[in-house]
Amino acid sequence: MALTREQMAQRVAQELQDGFYVNLGIGIPTLVANYVPENMDVMLQSENGLLGMGEFPTEDTIDADMINAGKQTVTAVKGASIFSSAESFAMIRGGHVDLTVLGAFEVDVNGNIASWMIPNKLVKGMGGAMDLVAGADNIIVTMTHASKSGESKLLESCSLPLTGKGCIKKVLTDLAWLEIENGAFVLKERAPGVSTEEIIEKTQGKLIVPDHVPEMVFA
Amino acid sequence: MAGFDKVVTSYEEAMTGLEDDMIVLAGGFGLCGIPENLIAEIQRKGTKGLTVVSNNCGVDGFGLGILLEDKQIRKMISSYVGENALFEKQLLDGELEVELTPQGTLAEKMRAGGAGIPAFYTATGVGTPVAEGKETKSFNGREYLLEEAITGDFAIVKGWKADRYGNVIYRHTAQNFNPLAATAGKITVVEVEEIVEVGELDPVQIHTPGIYVDRVVLGTFEKRIEQRTVKAAK
């Protein structure tokens, strides 16, 4: 079975480490915050200028001046800091964020990512995505493996305008955990019950399949 | 007005000197920390042909979105736009030009503009449509883009508290682009929720020193929320 959005978030959460500063994009990445292990301290960075994002406020504590990068009302955790957009992107561009998780339309075997622009559709903008992919070393892309019509999103070469060039090394899809090495996707784990054959069939870019590909394990 | 006293008593006075075809830098992220009354004053004045540099362009009927109603904006320089139907329509009709700029690059363009740095190199946007027509250079084996700084004829800024000398403190994440815009305007106007006497603000807590600020005006704010998200009370 393909992973649900919640399971994808759970799998990404397994990559967290105690003391990590993490930037989570909109969509599935946001859900990762719900699966931070209890014995672990993780600080969430929101690029509008908040390090130490907390949960949503209650109706009583809601504050129009406290939002996240998705423009949602949030709270700050104990030990949080708040700063300008320039400071925020200094952290991001300067490589100080330990893990960045974001979505994409396409990735390719050279670590290119396309996530912001579909030609002939209204383009709303890249927001902070280009800065995040250029600045971070440790990035996990979360996406569906193929489109609804079955077209692979893991390509030999991205067809859409890029968000960043040569910056992606780890991809979690609803079918597999893959890493990008030397111009190929390497299949590291399968979603429970998903066959290697299905992953091969739905991966257009060069794919290396080791002899043994374990299934993901969820607690 | 005398000496360092930057306080003006009306919004009309606050925006005196704004003319057609000027460049206006605006603070705010979404609808958070936007100079909502200064924007409303620009609408009242009817200034046209503006280039507005702001991360976003408000929504229909609020924030920078209201400047679209009478087609006062000719060009937006932003990282993310289109939360408003009017924006989309004017863009498709060719009445509005948009220069999409990565968010961190936009922030740094304003910071650099205010700091007297004409351009800077960044890895952001290399190999993407943003790089088209831009000079690149390699440092330590990695390619970087040359991005030019931005300054404005006016900067419109939303602060929390200011003293009469124009020292400003922002509240929570309403800070965002405000202190950057504040440094990069030829005329920087700050509207605030509270004006205090000189000496009341702790000098080490000042976000925007008064040297950047030309005018301070006291306002009341709607502070509209774009995405109202709450958890259930315990």
Short mmCIF file of C-alpha atoms in Angstrom, two decimals:
data_model
loop_
_atom_site.label_atom_id
_atom_site.label_comp_id
_atom_site.label_asym_id
_atom_site.label_seq_id
_atom_site.Cartn_x
_atom_site.Cartn_y
_atom_site.Cartn_z
CA MET A 1 0.00 0.00 0.00
CA ALA A 2 1.15 3.50 -0.77
CA LEU A 3 1.87 5.60 2.31
CA THR A 4 -0.77 7.99 3.58
CA ARG A 5 0.19 11.62 4.15
CA GLU A 6 0.38 10.89 7.87
CA GLN A 7 2.67 7.91 7.31
CA MET A 8 4.91 10.03 5.10
CA ALA A 9 5.16 12.57 7.90
CA GLN A 10 5.94 9.75 10.34
CA ARG A 11 8.72 8.43 8.11
CA VAL A 12 10.30 11.87 7.77
CA ALA A 13 10.12 12.28 11.54
CA GLN A 14 12.42 9.25 11.87
CA GLU A 15 15.16 11.43 10.36
CA LEU A 16 14.91 14.01 13.16
CA GLN A 17 17.66 14.21 15.73
CA ASP A 18 17.74 15.72 19.17
CA GLY A 19 18.77 19.36 18.94
CA PHE A 20 17.86 19.80 15.28
CA TYR A 21 16.69 23.14 13.88
CA VAL A 22 14.15 22.21 11.21
CA ASN A 23 12.25 24.10 8.52
CA LEU A 24 9.03 22.44 7.41
CA GLY A 25 7.32 23.45 4.18
CA ILE A 26 3.60 23.60 3.57
CA GLY A 27 1.55 20.38 3.19
CA ILE A 28 2.92 16.99 4.27
CA PRO A 29 6.09 18.57 5.75
CA THR A 30 3.94 20.55 8.21
CA LEU A 31 2.53 17.26 9.53
CA VAL A 32 6.02 16.12 10.58
CA ALA A 33 5.70 18.39 13.62
CA ASN A 34 3.04 16.01 14.96
CA TYR A 35 5.54 13.11 15.07
CA VAL A 36 8.52 14.55 16.90
CA PRO A 37 9.50 11.80 19.38
CA GLU A 38 8.71 12.71 22.97
CA ASN A 39 12.25 12.43 24.26
CA MET A 40 13.58 14.75 21.58
CA ASP A 41 13.95 18.52 21.39
CA VAL A 42 13.46 19.95 17.92
CA MET A 43 13.15 23.67 17.12
CA LEU A 44 10.98 24.59 14.14
CA GLN A 45 12.06 27.50 11.96
CA SER A 46 9.42 29.46 10.11
CA GLU A 47 10.93 31.68 7.43
CA ASN A 48 8.78 34.71 8.18
CA GLY A 49 11.03 35.17 11.20
CA LEU A 50 10.32 32.67 13.97
CA LEU A 51 12.64 30.07 15.42
CA GLY A 52 10.74 27.90 17.89
CA MET A 53 7.29 27.65 16.37
CA GLY A 54 4.72 26.14 18.72
CA GLU A 55 1.25 24.76 18.23
CA PHE A 56 -1.82 26.67 17.15
CA PRO A 57 -3.20 29.10 19.74
CA THR A 58 -6.56 28.72 21.44
CA GLU A 59 -9.38 31.15 20.65
CA ASP A 60 -8.34 33.02 23.80
CA THR A 61 -4.68 33.39 22.91
CA ILE A 62 -4.94 34.00 19.16
CA ASP A 63 -2.77 36.93 18.07
CA ALA A 64 -2.73 38.48 14.58
CA ASP A 65 0.95 39.36 15.09
CA MET A 66 1.96 35.70 15.60
CA ILE A 67 1.90 33.74 12.36
CA ASN A 68 3.97 31.12 10.55
CA ALA A 69 5.18 31.06 6.94
CA GLY A 70 1.84 29.56 5.89
CA LYS A 71 0.22 32.71 7.37
CA GLN A 72 -1.50 30.57 9.99
CA THR A 73 -1.82 31.84 13.53
CA VAL A 74 0.65 30.01 15.78
CA THR A 75 2.39 30.28 19.14
CA ALA A 76 6.06 30.38 20.08
CA VAL A 77 7.64 27.74 22.31
CA LYS A 78 9.71 28.55 25.38
CA GLY A 79 13.15 29.56 24.16
CA ALA A 80 11.92 30.82 20.80
CA SER A 81 13.34 33.85 19.05
CA ILE A 82 11.77 36.25 16.57
CA PHE A 83 13.64 38.30 14.00
CA SER A 84 13.50 40.00 10.62
CA SER A 85 13.16 38.30 7.24
CA ALA A 86 16.80 39.11 6.42
CA GLU A 87 17.97 37.41 9.62
CA SER A 88 15.69 34.47 8.89
CA PHE A 89 17.18 33.93 5.46
CA ALA A 90 20.70 34.48 6.76
CA MET A 91 20.04 31.36 8.87
CA ILE A 92 18.68 29.50 5.88
CA ARG A 93 21.19 30.64 3.28
CA GLY A 94 24.07 30.34 5.71
CA GLY A 95 23.38 26.63 6.18
CA HIS A 96 22.45 26.87 9.86
CA VAL A 97 19.20 24.92 9.55
CA ASP A 98 19.83 21.20 10.17
CA LEU A 99 16.95 19.79 8.15
CA THR A 100 14.59 21.20 5.54
CA VAL A 101 11.50 19.29 4.41
CA LEU A 102 9.53 20.47 1.41
CA GLY A 103 7.27 19.30 -1.37
CA ALA A 104 7.94 19.22 -5.12
CA PHE A 105 6.35 18.60 -8.51
CA GLU A 106 9.45 16.84 -9.89
CA VAL A 107 12.97 15.83 -8.90
CA ASP A 108 15.65 14.35 -11.09
CA VAL A 109 18.75 12.14 -10.92
CA ASN A 110 21.01 15.18 -10.72
CA GLY A 111 19.31 16.50 -7.60
CA ASN A 112 17.40 19.18 -9.45
CA ILE A 113 14.01 20.15 -8.05
CA ALA A 114 10.97 21.80 -9.64
CA SER A 115 8.32 22.93 -7.21
CA TRP A 116 6.97 26.37 -8.03
CA MET A 117 6.02 26.96 -11.62
CA ILE A 118 3.87 25.18 -14.17
CA PRO A 119 4.05 27.01 -17.52
CA ASN A 120 0.73 28.40 -18.78
CA LYS A 121 -0.73 28.25 -15.30
CA LEU A 122 -0.88 31.28 -13.03
CA VAL A 123 2.42 31.51 -11.20
CA LYS A 124 2.04 32.76 -7.65
CA GLY A 125 5.71 32.76 -6.80
CA MET A 126 8.53 30.82 -5.23
CA GLY A 127 8.21 32.32 -1.76
CA GLY A 128 11.22 31.08 0.20
CA ALA A 129 11.63 27.75 -1.59
CA MET A 130 14.59 28.75 -3.76
CA ASP A 131 16.48 30.10 -0.75
CA LEU A 132 15.71 26.96 1.24
CA VAL A 133 16.93 24.50 -1.38
CA ALA A 134 20.02 26.57 -2.17
CA GLY A 135 20.96 27.10 1.46
CA ALA A 136 20.27 23.78 3.11
CA ASP A 137 22.55 20.79 2.97
CA ASN A 138 20.14 18.29 4.44
CA ILE A 139 16.87 18.39 2.50
CA ILE A 140 14.09 15.81 2.32
CA VAL A 141 11.63 16.19 -0.53
CA THR A 142 8.18 14.70 0.09
CA MET A 143 6.01 14.02 -2.93
CA THR A 144 3.85 11.43 -4.61
CA HIS A 145 5.90 9.08 -6.75
CA ALA A 146 3.72 9.53 -9.83
CA SER A 147 0.87 11.74 -10.95
CA LYS A 148 -2.72 10.55 -10.76
CA SER A 149 -2.48 9.54 -14.40
CA GLY A 150 0.59 7.45 -13.58
CA GLU A 151 3.34 9.70 -14.91
CA SER A 152 6.55 9.51 -12.91
CA LYS A 153 7.72 12.56 -11.00
CA LEU A 154 11.18 11.05 -10.45
CA LEU A 155 12.83 11.93 -13.70
CA GLU A 156 16.03 11.71 -15.70
CA SER A 157 15.73 15.47 -16.12
CA CYS A 158 13.11 17.84 -14.69
CA SER A 159 10.73 19.13 -17.35
CA LEU A 160 9.40 22.10 -15.34
CA PRO A 161 11.33 25.29 -14.50
CA LEU A 162 13.67 24.57 -11.58
CA THR A 163 13.52 25.75 -8.00
CA GLY A 164 17.11 24.67 -7.43
CA LYS A 165 19.90 22.90 -9.21
CA GLY A 166 21.79 19.91 -7.83
CA CYS A 167 20.59 20.37 -4.28
CA ILE A 168 18.42 17.35 -3.47
CA LYS A 169 19.83 14.14 -2.01
CA LYS A 170 16.84 12.53 -0.24
CA VAL A 171 13.33 11.89 -1.51
CA LEU A 172 10.38 10.32 0.29
CA THR A 173 7.48 9.39 -1.93
CA ASP A 174 4.29 7.55 -1.09
CA LEU A 175 6.02 4.41 -2.41
CA ALA A 176 9.66 4.65 -1.40
CA TRP A 177 12.59 6.25 0.35
CA LEU A 178 15.27 7.11 -2.19
CA GLU A 179 18.62 8.84 -2.15
CA ILE A 180 20.26 10.55 -5.09
CA GLU A 181 23.86 9.48 -5.67
CA ASN A 182 26.10 9.86 -8.73
CA GLY A 183 23.34 10.69 -11.19
CA ALA A 184 20.83 8.04 -10.11
CA PHE A 185 18.07 7.38 -7.61
CA VAL A 186 19.03 4.65 -5.18
CA LEU A 187 16.10 2.73 -3.71
CA LYS A 188 16.66 2.52 0.04
CA GLU A 189 13.27 1.47 1.43
CA ARG A 190 9.87 0.43 0.15
CA ALA A 191 6.52 1.42 1.60
CA PRO A 192 4.99 -1.62 3.34
CA GLY A 193 3.45 -3.92 0.76
CA VAL A 194 4.78 -1.99 -2.24
CA SER A 195 6.80 -4.12 -4.64
CA THR A 196 10.17 -3.22 -6.10
CA GLU A 197 8.60 -3.79 -9.53
CA GLU A 198 5.98 -1.10 -8.96
CA ILE A 199 8.66 1.38 -7.91
CA ILE A 200 10.80 0.52 -10.94
CA GLU A 201 7.79 0.94 -13.19
CA LYS A 202 6.93 4.35 -11.74
CA THR A 203 10.47 5.76 -11.74
CA GLN A 204 11.43 7.34 -15.05
CA GLY A 205 14.94 8.46 -14.03
CA LYS A 206 17.81 6.01 -13.62
CA LEU A 207 17.11 3.84 -10.59
CA ILE A 208 19.56 1.62 -8.75
CA VAL A 209 17.87 -1.22 -6.88
CA PRO A 210 20.07 -3.01 -4.34
CA ASP A 211 19.64 -6.77 -3.87
CA HIS A 212 17.73 -6.29 -0.66
CA VAL A 213 15.37 -3.33 -0.23
CA PRO A 214 13.80 -3.32 3.23
CA GLU A 215 10.27 -2.22 3.96
CA MET A 216 9.78 0.89 6.06
CA VAL A 217 9.09 0.21 9.69
CA PHE A 218 6.62 2.32 11.62
CA ALA A 219 6.41 2.31 15.40
CA MET B 1 8.76 69.26 14.11
CA ALA B 2 12.00 70.13 15.82
CA GLY B 3 15.34 68.44 16.21
CA PHE B 4 14.92 64.69 16.20
CA ASP B 5 11.17 64.75 16.74
CA LYS B 6 9.76 62.64 13.89
CA VAL B 7 6.11 62.58 14.93
CA VAL B 8 3.53 63.84 12.46
CA THR B 9 -0.10 64.17 13.43
CA SER B 10 -1.93 63.06 10.30
CA TYR B 11 -1.68 60.36 7.68
CA GLU B 12 -1.88 63.05 5.02
CA GLU B 13 1.27 64.63 6.40
CA ALA B 14 2.88 61.20 6.79
CA MET B 15 2.63 60.53 3.04
CA THR B 16 3.35 64.04 1.81
CA GLY B 17 5.69 63.95 -1.17
CA LEU B 18 4.52 60.64 -2.60
CA GLU B 19 4.13 61.13 -6.34
CA ASP B 20 3.13 59.09 -9.38
CA ASP B 21 5.65 56.51 -10.64
CA MET B 22 7.60 56.31 -7.38
CA ILE B 23 9.01 53.15 -5.82
CA VAL B 24 7.42 52.21 -2.50
CA LEU B 25 8.88 49.57 -0.17
CA ALA B 26 6.33 48.04 2.15
CA GLY B 27 6.83 45.86 5.25
CA GLY B 28 4.61 42.93 6.08
CA PHE B 29 4.25 39.20 5.48
CA GLY B 30 0.83 38.21 4.22
CA LEU B 31 -1.41 40.52 6.21
CA CYS B 32 0.84 40.38 9.29
CA GLY B 33 2.61 43.61 10.16
CA ILE B 34 1.43 45.52 7.11
CA PRO B 35 1.25 49.32 7.22
CA GLU B 36 -2.49 49.13 6.66
CA ASN B 37 -3.31 52.82 7.27
CA LEU B 38 -0.41 54.12 5.19
CA ILE B 39 -1.63 51.91 2.35
CA ALA B 40 -5.15 53.30 2.83
CA GLU B 41 -3.68 56.83 2.66
CA ILE B 42 -2.02 56.00 -0.68
CA GLN B 43 -5.42 54.84 -1.92
CA ARG B 44 -7.01 58.09 -0.71
CA LYS B 45 -4.30 60.17 -2.43
CA GLY B 46 -4.84 58.27 -5.67
CA THR B 47 -1.13 58.14 -6.55
CA LYS B 48 -0.63 56.07 -9.71
CA GLY B 49 2.04 54.15 -11.59
CA LEU B 50 3.65 52.88 -8.40
CA THR B 51 6.26 50.17 -8.20
CA VAL B 52 5.64 48.38 -4.92
CA VAL B 53 8.24 46.16 -3.33
CA SER B 54 6.59 43.87 -0.81
CA ASN B 55 6.71 40.15 -0.08
CA ASN B 56 3.00 39.84 -0.95
CA CYS B 57 0.22 42.02 -2.34
CA GLY B 58 -2.50 41.77 0.28
CA VAL B 59 -5.93 40.34 -0.43
CA ASP B 60 -9.04 41.65 -2.15
CA GLY B 61 -10.22 44.63 -0.12
CA PHE B 62 -7.37 44.77 2.40
CA GLY B 63 -3.70 45.63 2.51
CA LEU B 64 -1.95 46.35 -0.79
CA GLY B 65 -4.90 44.70 -2.54
CA ILE B 66 -6.84 47.95 -2.22
CA LEU B 67 -4.30 49.77 -4.40
CA LEU B 68 -5.31 47.48 -7.26
CA GLU B 69 -8.90 48.75 -7.19
CA ASP B 70 -8.00 52.01 -8.95
CA LYS B 71 -5.01 50.47 -10.73
CA GLN B 72 -2.48 52.46 -8.70
CA ILE B 73 0.22 49.78 -8.90
CA ARG B 74 2.10 49.34 -12.16
CA LYS B 75 4.62 46.81 -10.94
CA MET B 76 4.99 44.47 -7.97
CA ILE B 77 8.29 43.04 -6.82
CA SER B 78 7.33 40.14 -4.56
CA SER B 79 8.07 36.52 -3.69
CA TYR B 80 4.49 35.30 -3.57
CA VAL B 81 1.37 36.95 -4.94
CA GLY B 82 -2.07 36.16 -6.25
CA GLU B 83 -4.12 35.66 -3.07
CA ASN B 84 -6.53 38.15 -4.69
CA ALA B 85 -8.77 37.80 -7.72
CA LEU B 86 -8.18 41.40 -8.82
CA PHE B 87 -4.44 40.82 -8.89
CA GLU B 88 -4.83 37.81 -11.15
CA LYS B 89 -7.15 39.70 -13.50
CA GLN B 90 -4.86 42.72 -13.87
CA LEU B 91 -1.87 40.47 -14.40
CA LEU B 92 -3.62 38.49 -17.14
CA ASP B 93 -4.91 41.74 -18.72
CA GLY B 94 -1.36 43.07 -18.86
CA GLU B 95 -2.19 46.02 -16.60
CA LEU B 96 0.14 44.86 -13.88
CA GLU B 97 3.73 43.71 -14.09
CA VAL B 98 5.22 41.28 -11.58
CA GLU B 99 8.84 40.57 -10.84
CA LEU B 100 8.96 37.40 -8.77
CA THR B 101 11.94 37.38 -6.44
CA PRO B 102 12.94 34.66 -3.97
CA GLN B 103 11.94 35.69 -0.48
CA GLY B 104 15.42 35.66 1.02
CA THR B 105 16.83 37.51 -1.96
CA LEU B 106 14.07 40.11 -1.63
CA ALA B 107 14.89 40.63 2.05
CA GLU B 108 18.60 40.88 1.29
CA LYS B 109 18.00 43.30 -1.61
CA MET B 110 16.31 45.69 0.84
CA ARG B 111 18.91 45.11 3.54
CA ALA B 112 21.72 45.75 1.06
CA GLY B 113 19.93 48.79 -0.36
CA GLY B 114 19.67 50.32 3.08
CA ALA B 115 23.26 49.42 3.91
CA GLY B 116 24.82 51.02 0.83
CA ILE B 117 25.73 47.75 -0.86
CA PRO B 118 24.75 47.92 -4.55
CA ALA B 119 24.66 44.18 -5.24
CA PHE B 120 25.53 40.83 -3.72
CA TYR B 121 26.11 37.23 -4.76
CA THR B 122 23.77 34.44 -3.71
CA ALA B 123 23.34 30.78 -4.61
CA THR B 124 19.57 31.22 -4.49
CA GLY B 125 18.05 30.89 -7.95
CA VAL B 126 21.08 29.48 -9.78
CA GLY B 127 19.85 27.31 -12.68
CA THR B 128 16.29 28.63 -12.39
CA PRO B 129 14.27 31.24 -14.32
CA VAL B 130 15.39 33.78 -11.70
CA ALA B 131 18.93 33.56 -13.06
CA GLU B 132 18.01 34.67 -16.58
CA GLY B 133 20.05 37.66 -17.67
CA LYS B 134 22.02 37.80 -14.45
CA GLU B 135 25.77 37.71 -14.07
CA THR B 136 27.17 34.65 -12.31
CA LYS B 137 30.47 34.01 -10.64
CA SER B 138 32.08 30.99 -9.06
CA PHE B 139 33.39 31.11 -5.48
CA ASN B 140 35.03 28.04 -3.95
CA GLY B 141 33.69 25.90 -6.76
CA ARG B 142 30.05 26.94 -6.43
CA GLU B 143 28.10 29.19 -8.78
CA TYR B 144 26.42 32.34 -7.47
CA LEU B 145 24.09 34.96 -8.97
CA LEU B 146 24.67 38.67 -8.80
CA GLU B 147 21.55 40.31 -7.39
CA GLU B 148 21.14 44.07 -7.24
CA ALA B 149 20.00 45.95 -4.16
CA ILE B 150 16.68 47.80 -3.96
CA THR B 151 15.98 51.22 -2.54
CA GLY B 152 12.70 53.12 -2.59
CA ASP B 153 11.47 56.70 -2.79
CA PHE B 154 9.29 55.82 0.17
CA ALA B 155 9.30 53.03 2.72
CA ILE B 156 6.06 52.35 4.56
CA VAL B 157 6.52 50.45 7.79
CA LYS B 158 4.34 49.10 10.58
CA GLY B 159 5.88 49.22 14.05
CA TRP B 160 4.52 48.42 17.48
CA LYS B 161 6.02 51.19 19.60
CA ALA B 162 8.13 54.16 18.62
CA ASP B 163 9.51 57.06 20.58
CA ARG B 164 9.38 60.60 19.25
CA TYR B 165 12.90 60.20 17.82
CA GLY B 166 11.73 57.39 15.56
CA ASN B 167 13.31 54.48 17.40
CA VAL B 168 11.03 51.53 16.65
CA ILE B 169 10.19 48.18 18.20
CA TYR B 170 8.15 45.57 16.33
CA ARG B 171 5.77 43.09 17.89
CA HIS B 172 6.21 39.32 17.42
CA THR B 173 6.30 38.12 13.80
CA ALA B 174 4.87 41.45 12.64
CA GLN B 175 8.56 42.37 12.34
CA ASN B 176 9.29 40.42 9.11
CA PHE B 177 10.28 42.80 6.28
CA ASN B 178 9.55 46.00 8.22
CA PRO B 179 13.03 46.77 9.58
CA LEU B 180 14.54 46.08 6.14
CA ALA B 181 12.13 48.36 4.31
CA ALA B 182 12.77 50.99 6.99
CA THR B 183 16.47 51.19 6.12
CA ALA B 184 15.99 51.45 2.35
CA GLY B 185 13.52 54.30 1.86
CA LYS B 186 14.60 57.83 0.93
CA ILE B 187 11.63 58.81 3.08
CA THR B 188 10.74 56.22 5.69
CA VAL B 189 7.35 56.49 7.33
CA VAL B 190 6.50 54.32 10.31
CA GLU B 191 3.00 53.91 11.68
CA VAL B 192 2.74 52.53 15.19
CA GLU B 193 0.28 51.45 17.83
CA GLU B 194 1.89 53.56 20.54
CA ILE B 195 4.20 56.58 20.66
CA VAL B 196 6.21 56.90 23.85
CA GLU B 197 8.43 59.64 25.22
CA VAL B 198 12.13 59.62 24.44
CA GLY B 199 13.96 57.46 26.96
CA GLU B 200 11.08 55.09 27.61
CA LEU B 201 12.29 52.42 25.21
CA ASP B 202 15.28 50.37 26.31
CA PRO B 203 18.10 51.25 23.86
CA VAL B 204 19.24 47.63 23.60
CA GLN B 205 15.76 46.53 22.54
CA ILE B 206 15.42 48.93 19.59
CA HIS B 207 14.92 47.09 16.28
CA THR B 208 15.04 50.14 13.98
CA PRO B 209 17.18 53.04 15.19
CA GLY B 210 15.65 56.47 14.56
CA ILE B 211 18.36 57.44 12.08
CA TYR B 212 16.48 55.45 9.41
CA VAL B 213 13.11 56.99 10.18
CA ASP B 214 11.75 60.28 8.84
CA ARG B 215 8.17 60.30 10.05
CA VAL B 216 6.22 58.52 12.79
CA VAL B 217 2.46 58.49 12.91
CA LEU B 218 0.09 56.99 15.45
CA GLY B 219 -2.61 54.67 14.13
CA THR B 220 -5.28 52.19 15.06
CA PHE B 221 -5.17 48.84 13.34
CA GLU B 222 -7.63 46.23 12.20
CA LYS B 223 -4.91 43.51 12.01
CA ARG B 224 -6.88 41.15 9.83
CA ILE B 225 -5.96 37.46 10.10
CA GLU B 226 -5.42 35.57 6.85
CA GLN B 227 -5.47 31.97 8.14
CA ARG B 228 -7.20 31.67 11.48
CA THR B 229 -5.94 28.39 12.92
CA VAL B 230 -6.70 27.34 16.48
CA LYS B 231 -6.59 24.25 18.62
CA ALA B 232 -9.37 23.28 20.96
CA ALA B 233 -9.11 24.80 24.43
CA LYS B 234 -8.27 22.26 27.13
#
